[in-house]
Short mmCIF file of C-alpha atoms and ligand atoms in Angstrom, two decimals:
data_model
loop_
_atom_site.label_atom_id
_atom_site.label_comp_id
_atom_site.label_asym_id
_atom_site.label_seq_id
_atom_site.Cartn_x
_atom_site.Cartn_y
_atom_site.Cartn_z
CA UNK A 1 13.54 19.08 16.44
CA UNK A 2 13.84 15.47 17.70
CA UNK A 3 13.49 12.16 14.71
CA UNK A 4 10.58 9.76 14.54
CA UNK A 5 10.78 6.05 13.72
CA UNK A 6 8.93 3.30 13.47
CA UNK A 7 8.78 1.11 16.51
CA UNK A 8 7.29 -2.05 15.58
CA UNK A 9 5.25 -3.78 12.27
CA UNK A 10 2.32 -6.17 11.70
CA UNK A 11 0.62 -7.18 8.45
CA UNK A 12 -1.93 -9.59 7.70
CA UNK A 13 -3.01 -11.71 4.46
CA UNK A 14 -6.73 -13.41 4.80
CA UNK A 15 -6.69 -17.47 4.84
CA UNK A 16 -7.75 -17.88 1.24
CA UNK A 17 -5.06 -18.12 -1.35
CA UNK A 18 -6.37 -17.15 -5.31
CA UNK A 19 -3.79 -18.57 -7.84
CA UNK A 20 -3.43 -18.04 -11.03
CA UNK A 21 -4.67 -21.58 -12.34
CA UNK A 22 -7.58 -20.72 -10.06
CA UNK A 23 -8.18 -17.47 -12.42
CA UNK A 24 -7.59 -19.62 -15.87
CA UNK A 25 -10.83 -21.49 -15.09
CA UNK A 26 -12.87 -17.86 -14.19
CA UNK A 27 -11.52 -15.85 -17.05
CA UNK A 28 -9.64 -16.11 -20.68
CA UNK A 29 -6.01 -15.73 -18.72
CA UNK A 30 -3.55 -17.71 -18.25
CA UNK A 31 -0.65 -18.12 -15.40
CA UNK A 32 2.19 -17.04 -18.14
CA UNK A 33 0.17 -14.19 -19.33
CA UNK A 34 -0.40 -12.68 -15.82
CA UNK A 35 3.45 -14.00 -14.19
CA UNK A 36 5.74 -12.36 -17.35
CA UNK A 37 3.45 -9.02 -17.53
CA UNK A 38 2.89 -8.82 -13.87
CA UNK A 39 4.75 -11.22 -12.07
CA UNK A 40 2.53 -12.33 -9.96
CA UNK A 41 1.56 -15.90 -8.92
CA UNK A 42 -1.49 -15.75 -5.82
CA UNK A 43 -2.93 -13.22 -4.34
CA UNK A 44 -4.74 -13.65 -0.75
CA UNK A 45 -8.57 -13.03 -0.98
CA UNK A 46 -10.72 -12.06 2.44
CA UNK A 47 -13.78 -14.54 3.63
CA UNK A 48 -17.02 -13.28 3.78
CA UNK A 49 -17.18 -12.51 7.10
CA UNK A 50 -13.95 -10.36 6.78
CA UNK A 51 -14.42 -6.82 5.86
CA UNK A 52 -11.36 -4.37 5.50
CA UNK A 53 -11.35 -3.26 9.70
CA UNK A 54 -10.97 -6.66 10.36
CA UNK A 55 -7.60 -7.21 8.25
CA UNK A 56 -6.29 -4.08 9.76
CA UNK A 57 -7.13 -4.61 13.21
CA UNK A 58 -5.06 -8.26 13.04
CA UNK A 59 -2.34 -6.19 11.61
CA UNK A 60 -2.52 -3.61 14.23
CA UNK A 61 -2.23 -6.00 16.98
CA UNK A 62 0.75 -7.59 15.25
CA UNK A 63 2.31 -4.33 15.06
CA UNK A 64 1.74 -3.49 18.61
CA UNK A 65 2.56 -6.53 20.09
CA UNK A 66 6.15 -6.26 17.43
CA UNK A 67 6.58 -2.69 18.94
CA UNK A 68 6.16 -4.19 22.96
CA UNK A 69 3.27 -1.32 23.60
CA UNK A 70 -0.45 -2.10 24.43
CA UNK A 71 -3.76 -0.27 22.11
CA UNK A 72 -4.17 1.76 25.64
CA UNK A 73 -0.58 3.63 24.54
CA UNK A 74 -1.57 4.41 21.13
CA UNK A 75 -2.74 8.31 20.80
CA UNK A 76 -4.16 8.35 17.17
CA UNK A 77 -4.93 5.72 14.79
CA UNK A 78 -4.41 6.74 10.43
CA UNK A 79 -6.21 4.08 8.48
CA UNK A 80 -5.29 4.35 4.46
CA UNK A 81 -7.69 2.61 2.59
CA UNK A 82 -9.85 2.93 -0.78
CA UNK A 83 -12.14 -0.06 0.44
CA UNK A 84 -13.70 1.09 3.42
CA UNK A 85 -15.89 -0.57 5.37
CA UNK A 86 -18.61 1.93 4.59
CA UNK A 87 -18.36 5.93 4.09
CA UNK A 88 -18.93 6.26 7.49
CA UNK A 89 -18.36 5.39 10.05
CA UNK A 90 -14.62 5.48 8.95
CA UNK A 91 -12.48 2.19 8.74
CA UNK A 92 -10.53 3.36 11.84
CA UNK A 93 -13.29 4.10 14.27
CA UNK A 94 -13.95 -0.14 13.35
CA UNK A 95 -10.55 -0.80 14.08
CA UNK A 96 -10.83 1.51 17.40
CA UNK A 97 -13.64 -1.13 17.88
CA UNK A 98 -11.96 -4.05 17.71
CA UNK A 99 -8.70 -2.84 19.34
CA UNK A 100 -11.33 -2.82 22.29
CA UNK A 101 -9.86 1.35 22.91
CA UNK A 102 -12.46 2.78 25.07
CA UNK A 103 -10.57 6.04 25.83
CA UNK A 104 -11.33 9.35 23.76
CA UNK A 105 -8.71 9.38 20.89
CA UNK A 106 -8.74 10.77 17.28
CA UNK A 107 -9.33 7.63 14.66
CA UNK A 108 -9.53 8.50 10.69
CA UNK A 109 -9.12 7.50 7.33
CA UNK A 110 -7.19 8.91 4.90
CA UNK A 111 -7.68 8.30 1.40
CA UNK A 112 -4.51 8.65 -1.27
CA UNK A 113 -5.05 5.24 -3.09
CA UNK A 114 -2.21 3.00 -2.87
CA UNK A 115 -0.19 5.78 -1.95
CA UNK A 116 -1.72 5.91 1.57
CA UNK A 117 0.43 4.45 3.82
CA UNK A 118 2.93 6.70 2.68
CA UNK A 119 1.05 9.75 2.92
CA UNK A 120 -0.06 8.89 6.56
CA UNK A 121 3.56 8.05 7.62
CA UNK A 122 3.87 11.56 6.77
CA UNK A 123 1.09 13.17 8.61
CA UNK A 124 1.92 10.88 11.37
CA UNK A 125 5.58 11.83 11.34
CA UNK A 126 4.71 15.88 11.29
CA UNK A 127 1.93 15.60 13.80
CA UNK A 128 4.85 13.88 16.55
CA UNK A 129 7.25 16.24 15.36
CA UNK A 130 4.83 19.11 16.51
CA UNK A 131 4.25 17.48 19.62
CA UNK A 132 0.01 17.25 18.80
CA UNK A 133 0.30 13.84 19.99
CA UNK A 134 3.06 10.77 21.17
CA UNK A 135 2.51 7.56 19.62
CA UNK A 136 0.34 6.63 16.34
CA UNK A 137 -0.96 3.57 14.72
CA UNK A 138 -0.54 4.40 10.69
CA UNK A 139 -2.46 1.41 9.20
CA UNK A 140 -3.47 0.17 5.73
CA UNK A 141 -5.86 -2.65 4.65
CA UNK A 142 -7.64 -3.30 1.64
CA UNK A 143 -10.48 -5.86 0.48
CA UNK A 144 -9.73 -4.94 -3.45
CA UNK A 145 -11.38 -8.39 -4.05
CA UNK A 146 -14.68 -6.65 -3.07
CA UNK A 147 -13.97 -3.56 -5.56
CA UNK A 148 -13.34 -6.01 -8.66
CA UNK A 149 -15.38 -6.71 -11.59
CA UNK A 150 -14.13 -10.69 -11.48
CA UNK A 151 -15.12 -10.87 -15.19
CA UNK A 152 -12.72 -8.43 -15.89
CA UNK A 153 -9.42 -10.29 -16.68
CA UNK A 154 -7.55 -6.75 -17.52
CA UNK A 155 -8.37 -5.95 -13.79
CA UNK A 156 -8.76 -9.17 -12.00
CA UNK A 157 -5.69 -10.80 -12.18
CA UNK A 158 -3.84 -7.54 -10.22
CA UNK A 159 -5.54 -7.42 -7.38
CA UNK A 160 -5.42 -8.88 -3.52
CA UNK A 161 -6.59 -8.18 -0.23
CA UNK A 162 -4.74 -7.54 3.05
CA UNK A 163 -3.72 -5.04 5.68
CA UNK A 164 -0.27 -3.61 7.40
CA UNK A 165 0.35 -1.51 10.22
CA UNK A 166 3.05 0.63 11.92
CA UNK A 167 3.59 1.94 15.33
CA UNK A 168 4.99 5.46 14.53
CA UNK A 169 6.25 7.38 17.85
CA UNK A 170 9.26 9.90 18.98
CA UNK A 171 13.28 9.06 18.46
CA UNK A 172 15.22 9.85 21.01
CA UNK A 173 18.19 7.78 18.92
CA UNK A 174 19.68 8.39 15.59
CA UNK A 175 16.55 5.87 14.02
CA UNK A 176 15.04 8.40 12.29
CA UNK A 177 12.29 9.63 8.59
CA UNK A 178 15.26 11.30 7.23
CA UNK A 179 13.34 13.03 3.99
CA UNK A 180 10.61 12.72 2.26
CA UNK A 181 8.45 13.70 -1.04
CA UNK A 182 4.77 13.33 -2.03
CA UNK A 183 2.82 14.75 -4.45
CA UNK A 184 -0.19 14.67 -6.42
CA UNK A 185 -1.72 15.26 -9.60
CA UNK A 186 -5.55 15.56 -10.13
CA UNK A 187 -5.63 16.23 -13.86
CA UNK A 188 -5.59 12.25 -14.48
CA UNK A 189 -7.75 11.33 -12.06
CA UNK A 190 -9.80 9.35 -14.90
CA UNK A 191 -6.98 6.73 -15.72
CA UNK A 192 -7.56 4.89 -12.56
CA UNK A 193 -11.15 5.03 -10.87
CA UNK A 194 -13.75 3.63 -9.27
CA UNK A 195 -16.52 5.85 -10.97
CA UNK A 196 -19.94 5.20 -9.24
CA UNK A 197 -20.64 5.23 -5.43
CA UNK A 198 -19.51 8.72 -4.55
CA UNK A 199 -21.72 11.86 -5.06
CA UNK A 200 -20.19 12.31 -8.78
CA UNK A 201 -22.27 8.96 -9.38
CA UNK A 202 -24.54 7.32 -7.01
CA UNK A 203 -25.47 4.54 -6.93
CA UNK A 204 -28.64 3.30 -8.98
CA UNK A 205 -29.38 0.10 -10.77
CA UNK A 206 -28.29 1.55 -14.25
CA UNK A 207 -24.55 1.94 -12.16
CA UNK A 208 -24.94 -1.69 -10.95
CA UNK A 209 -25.63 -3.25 -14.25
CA UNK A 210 -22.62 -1.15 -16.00
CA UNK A 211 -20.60 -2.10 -13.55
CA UNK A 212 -19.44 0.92 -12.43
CA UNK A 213 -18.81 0.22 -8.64
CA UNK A 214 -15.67 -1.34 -10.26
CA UNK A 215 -12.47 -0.35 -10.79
CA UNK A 216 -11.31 0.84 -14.17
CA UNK A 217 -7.54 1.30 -14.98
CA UNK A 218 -6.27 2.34 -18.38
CA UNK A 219 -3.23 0.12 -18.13
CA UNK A 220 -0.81 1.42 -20.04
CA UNK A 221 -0.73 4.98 -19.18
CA UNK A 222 -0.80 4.34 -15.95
CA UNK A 223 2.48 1.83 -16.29
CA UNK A 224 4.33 4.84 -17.70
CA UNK A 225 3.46 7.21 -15.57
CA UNK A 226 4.17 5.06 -12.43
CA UNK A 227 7.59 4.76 -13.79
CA UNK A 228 8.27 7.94 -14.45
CA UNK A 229 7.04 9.27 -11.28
CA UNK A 230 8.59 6.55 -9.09
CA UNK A 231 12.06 7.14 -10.21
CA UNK A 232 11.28 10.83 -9.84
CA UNK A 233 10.25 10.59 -6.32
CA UNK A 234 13.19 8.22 -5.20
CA UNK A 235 15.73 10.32 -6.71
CA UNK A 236 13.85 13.76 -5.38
CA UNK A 237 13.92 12.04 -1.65
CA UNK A 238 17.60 10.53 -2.20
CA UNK A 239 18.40 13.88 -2.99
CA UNK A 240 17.01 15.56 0.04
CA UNK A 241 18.86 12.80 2.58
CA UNK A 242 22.12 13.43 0.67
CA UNK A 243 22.23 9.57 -0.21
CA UNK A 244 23.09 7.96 -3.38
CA UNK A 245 21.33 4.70 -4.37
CA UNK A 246 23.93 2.12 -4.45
CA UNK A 247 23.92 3.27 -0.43
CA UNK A 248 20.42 2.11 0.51
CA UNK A 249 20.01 -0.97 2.39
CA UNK A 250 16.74 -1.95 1.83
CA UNK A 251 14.48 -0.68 -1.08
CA UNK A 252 10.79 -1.15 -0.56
CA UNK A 253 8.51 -0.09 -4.13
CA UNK A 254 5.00 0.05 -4.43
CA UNK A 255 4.16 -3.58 -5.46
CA UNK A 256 1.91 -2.80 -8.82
CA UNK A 257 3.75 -4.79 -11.26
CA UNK A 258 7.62 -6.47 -11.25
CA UNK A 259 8.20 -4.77 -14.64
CA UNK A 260 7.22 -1.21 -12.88
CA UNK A 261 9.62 -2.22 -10.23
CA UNK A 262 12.45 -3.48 -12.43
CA UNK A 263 12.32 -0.37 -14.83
CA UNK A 264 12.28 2.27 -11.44
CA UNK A 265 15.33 0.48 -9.95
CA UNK A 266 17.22 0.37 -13.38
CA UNK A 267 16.71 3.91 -14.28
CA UNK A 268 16.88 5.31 -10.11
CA UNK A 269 20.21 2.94 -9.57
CA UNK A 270 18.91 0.81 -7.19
CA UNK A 271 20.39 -2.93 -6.93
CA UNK A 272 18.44 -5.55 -7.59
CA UNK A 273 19.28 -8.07 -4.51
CA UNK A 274 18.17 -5.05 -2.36
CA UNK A 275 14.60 -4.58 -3.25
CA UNK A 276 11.90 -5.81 -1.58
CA UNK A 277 9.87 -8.17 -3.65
CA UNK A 278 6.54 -9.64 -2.38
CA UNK A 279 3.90 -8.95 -5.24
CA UNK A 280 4.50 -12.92 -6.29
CA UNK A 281 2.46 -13.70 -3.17
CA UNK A 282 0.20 -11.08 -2.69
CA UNK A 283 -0.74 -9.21 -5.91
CA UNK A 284 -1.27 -5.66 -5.73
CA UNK A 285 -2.58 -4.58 -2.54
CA UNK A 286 -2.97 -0.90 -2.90
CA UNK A 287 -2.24 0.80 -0.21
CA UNK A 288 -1.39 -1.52 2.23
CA UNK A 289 1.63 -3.29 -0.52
CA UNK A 290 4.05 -0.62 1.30
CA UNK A 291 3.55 -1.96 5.34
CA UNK A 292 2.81 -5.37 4.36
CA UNK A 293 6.29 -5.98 2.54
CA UNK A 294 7.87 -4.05 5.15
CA UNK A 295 6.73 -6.55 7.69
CA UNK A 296 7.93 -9.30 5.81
CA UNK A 297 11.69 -7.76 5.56
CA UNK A 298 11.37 -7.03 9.32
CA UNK A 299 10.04 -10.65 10.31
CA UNK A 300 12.97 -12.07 7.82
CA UNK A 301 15.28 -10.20 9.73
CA UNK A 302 16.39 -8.03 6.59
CA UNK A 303 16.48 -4.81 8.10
CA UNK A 304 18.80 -4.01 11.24
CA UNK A 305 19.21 -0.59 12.99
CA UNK A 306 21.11 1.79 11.10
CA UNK A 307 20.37 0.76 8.04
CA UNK A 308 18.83 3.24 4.77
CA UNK A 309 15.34 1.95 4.17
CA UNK A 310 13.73 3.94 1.07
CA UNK A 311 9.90 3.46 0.50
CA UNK A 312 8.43 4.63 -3.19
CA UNK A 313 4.73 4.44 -4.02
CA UNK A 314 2.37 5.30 -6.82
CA UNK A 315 -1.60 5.05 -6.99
CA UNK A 316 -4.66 6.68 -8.21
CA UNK A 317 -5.63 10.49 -7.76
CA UNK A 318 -2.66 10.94 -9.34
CA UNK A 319 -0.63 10.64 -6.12
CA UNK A 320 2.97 9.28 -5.62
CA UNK A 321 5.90 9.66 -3.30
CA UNK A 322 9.22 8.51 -1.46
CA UNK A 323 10.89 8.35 2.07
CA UNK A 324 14.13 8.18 3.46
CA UNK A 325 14.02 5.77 6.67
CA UNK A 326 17.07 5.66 8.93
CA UNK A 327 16.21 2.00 10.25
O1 UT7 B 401 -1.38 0.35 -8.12
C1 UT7 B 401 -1.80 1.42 -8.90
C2 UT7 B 401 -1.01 1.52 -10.10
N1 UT7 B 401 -1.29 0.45 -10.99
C3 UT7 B 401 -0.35 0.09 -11.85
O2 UT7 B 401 0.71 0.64 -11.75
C4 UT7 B 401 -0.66 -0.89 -12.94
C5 UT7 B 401 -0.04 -0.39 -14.22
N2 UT7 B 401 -0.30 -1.19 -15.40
C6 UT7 B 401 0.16 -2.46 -15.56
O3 UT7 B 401 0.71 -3.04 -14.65
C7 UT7 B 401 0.03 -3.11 -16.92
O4 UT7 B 401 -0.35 -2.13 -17.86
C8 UT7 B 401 -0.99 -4.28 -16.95
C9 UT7 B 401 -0.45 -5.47 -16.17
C10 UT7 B 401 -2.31 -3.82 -16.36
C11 UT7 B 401 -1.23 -4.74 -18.38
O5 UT7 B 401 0.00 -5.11 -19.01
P1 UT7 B 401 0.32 -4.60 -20.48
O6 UT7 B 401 1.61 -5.20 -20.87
O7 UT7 B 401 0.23 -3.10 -20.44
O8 UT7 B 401 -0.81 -5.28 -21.33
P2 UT7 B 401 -1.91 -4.60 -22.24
O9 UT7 B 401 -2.92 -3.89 -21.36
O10 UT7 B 401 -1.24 -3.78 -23.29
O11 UT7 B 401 -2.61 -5.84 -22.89
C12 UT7 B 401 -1.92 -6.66 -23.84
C13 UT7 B 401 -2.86 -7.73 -24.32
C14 UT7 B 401 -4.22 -7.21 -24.79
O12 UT7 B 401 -4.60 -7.99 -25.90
P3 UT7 B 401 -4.40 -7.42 -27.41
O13 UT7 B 401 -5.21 -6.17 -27.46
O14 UT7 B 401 -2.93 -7.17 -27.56
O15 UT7 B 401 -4.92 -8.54 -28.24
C15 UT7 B 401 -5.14 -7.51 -23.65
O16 UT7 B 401 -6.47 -7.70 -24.07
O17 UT7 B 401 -3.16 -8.65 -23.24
C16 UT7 B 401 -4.58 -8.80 -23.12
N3 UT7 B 401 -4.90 -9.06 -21.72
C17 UT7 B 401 -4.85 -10.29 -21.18
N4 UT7 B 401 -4.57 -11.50 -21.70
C18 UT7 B 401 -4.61 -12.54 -20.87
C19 UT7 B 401 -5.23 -8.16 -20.76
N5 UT7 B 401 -5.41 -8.80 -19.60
C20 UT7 B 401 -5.19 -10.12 -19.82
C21 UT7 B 401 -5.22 -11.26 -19.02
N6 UT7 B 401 -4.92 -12.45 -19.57
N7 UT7 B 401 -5.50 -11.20 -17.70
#
């Protein structure tokens, strides 16, 4: 069995930054309320013209050109997203689009909420390990701006838009996914949702007026549970590389909230100076929070060969999970 590592990283945020004093004067918030519960202070918000394959394919071509290979060398592209373009055609048959790929190639989308990137690093990983295919594009964008109701200030304030991408391909070297864990768990489904658009709920004027295209998050259960299950899955995937967590390098967490982050790293042992922090700037960006912060610690020249990377996540279906990177 031979490893598989990621080869190069893109991410992009849209041009238009949403602060928090920007939000005081569209809802009753305020930029202490949503910084000390949520630590956040902008989120990026896509133009009009942008829809979610267009953030992605940016991203992709970042993550390409990053990874010195050209689209005609990529064999599959994984888009994670819960703000798709439209039902179908999926997001990455647009991004197949714009990458200008003519040749026959496989091109989905995978849906795990903001646990997506993370589940299609997997896929990705055990799809080159079987030898199905060389070289894959795992991508994640989101336009959560479009999935908001902005007179919501519960939900408003959390969200932001972008997209990050990963060339996955074999290791002939000791770079390398040295464990990981995912799991899911449908029974609370209802605490995070989007409820109307899908065949449960289709779309009719009643569903517009309610609001119902929106997302709806009970926030506290789901701040608990996030917790829980982060720290569960680090420790589970720590366990399963044989590495403790004083000895990871890097530490990048789902970026939901700084207070889910803090409590995770406290209880799972994780120092502080070596997590990844980026929610401040970009809000929570579902499932693309995972690539885009790890593009950021690549470009700031955080992370060198060799060194433990561990990714967590946590998102809506329930799903959640954790990897082991040898860098
Ligand atoms: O990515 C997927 C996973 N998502 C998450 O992990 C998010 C998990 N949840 C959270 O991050 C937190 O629960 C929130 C940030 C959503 C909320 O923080 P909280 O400390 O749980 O606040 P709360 O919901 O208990 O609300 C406290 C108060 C309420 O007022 P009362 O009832 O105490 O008078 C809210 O109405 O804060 C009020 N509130 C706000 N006030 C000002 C809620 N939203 C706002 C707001 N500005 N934007």
């Amino acid at each position: 069995m031979f490893n598989v590592k990621i080869t190069g990283t893109g991410s992009y945020l849209p041009e238009k930054v949403l602060t928090n004093f920007d939000l005081e004067k569209m809802v009753d918030t305020s930029d202490e309320w949503i910084r000390t519960r949520s630590g956040i202070k902008e989120r990026h918000i896509a133009s009009e013209d942008e829809a979610t394959s267009d953030l992605v394919a940016v991203a992709a071509k970042r993550a390409m050109e990053n990874a010195g290979v050209s689209s005609s060398d990529i064999d599959l592209i994984i888009v994670a997203t819960d703000t798709p373009d439209n039902a179908y055609p999926s997001t990455a048959c647009w991004v197949q689009k714009h990458l200008g790929i003519k040749d026959e190639m496989p091109a989905f989308d995978l849906e795990a909420a903001c646990s997506g990137y993370l589940y299609a690093l997997i896929i990705a990983a055990g799809m080159i390990q079987s030898k199905l295919i060389d070289r894959v594009l795992v991508c994640a964008g989101e336009t959560m701006s479009r999935a908001i109701d902005w007179e919501d200030r519960s939900i408003c304030v959390l969200f932001g838009d972008g997209a990050g991408c990963s060339v996955v391909e074999r290791s002939d070297g000791d770079s390398a996914i040295l464990s990981t864990y995912w799991a899911a768990d449908g029974n609370l489904g209802d605490l995070l949702i989007q409820p109307a658009g899908g065949s449960r709920m289709p779309a009719t004027h009643e569903t517009v007026e309610k609001k119902l295209h929106s997302l709806r998050m009970a926030g506290n259960e789901v701040f608990k549970k996030a917790v829980q299950k982060m720290k569960k899955s680090a420790e589970e995937a720590l366990k399963r590389a044989n590495i403790k967590g004083e000895d990871i390098d890097l530490y990048i967490p789902h970026q939901a909230n700084i207070r889910i982050i803090e409590a995770t790293i406290k209880r799972a042992g994780i120092p502080r100076e070596k997590t990844a922090v980026t929610i401040d700037k970009t809000g929570n960006v579902s499932a693309a929070t995972l690539p885009i912060t790890l593009d950021q610690a690549v470009r700031e020249g955080r992370l060198k060969r060799g060194d433990i990377l561990l990714f967590t996540v946590f998102g809506g279906g329930f799903t959640w999970g954790s990897a082991v990177v040898r860098w």
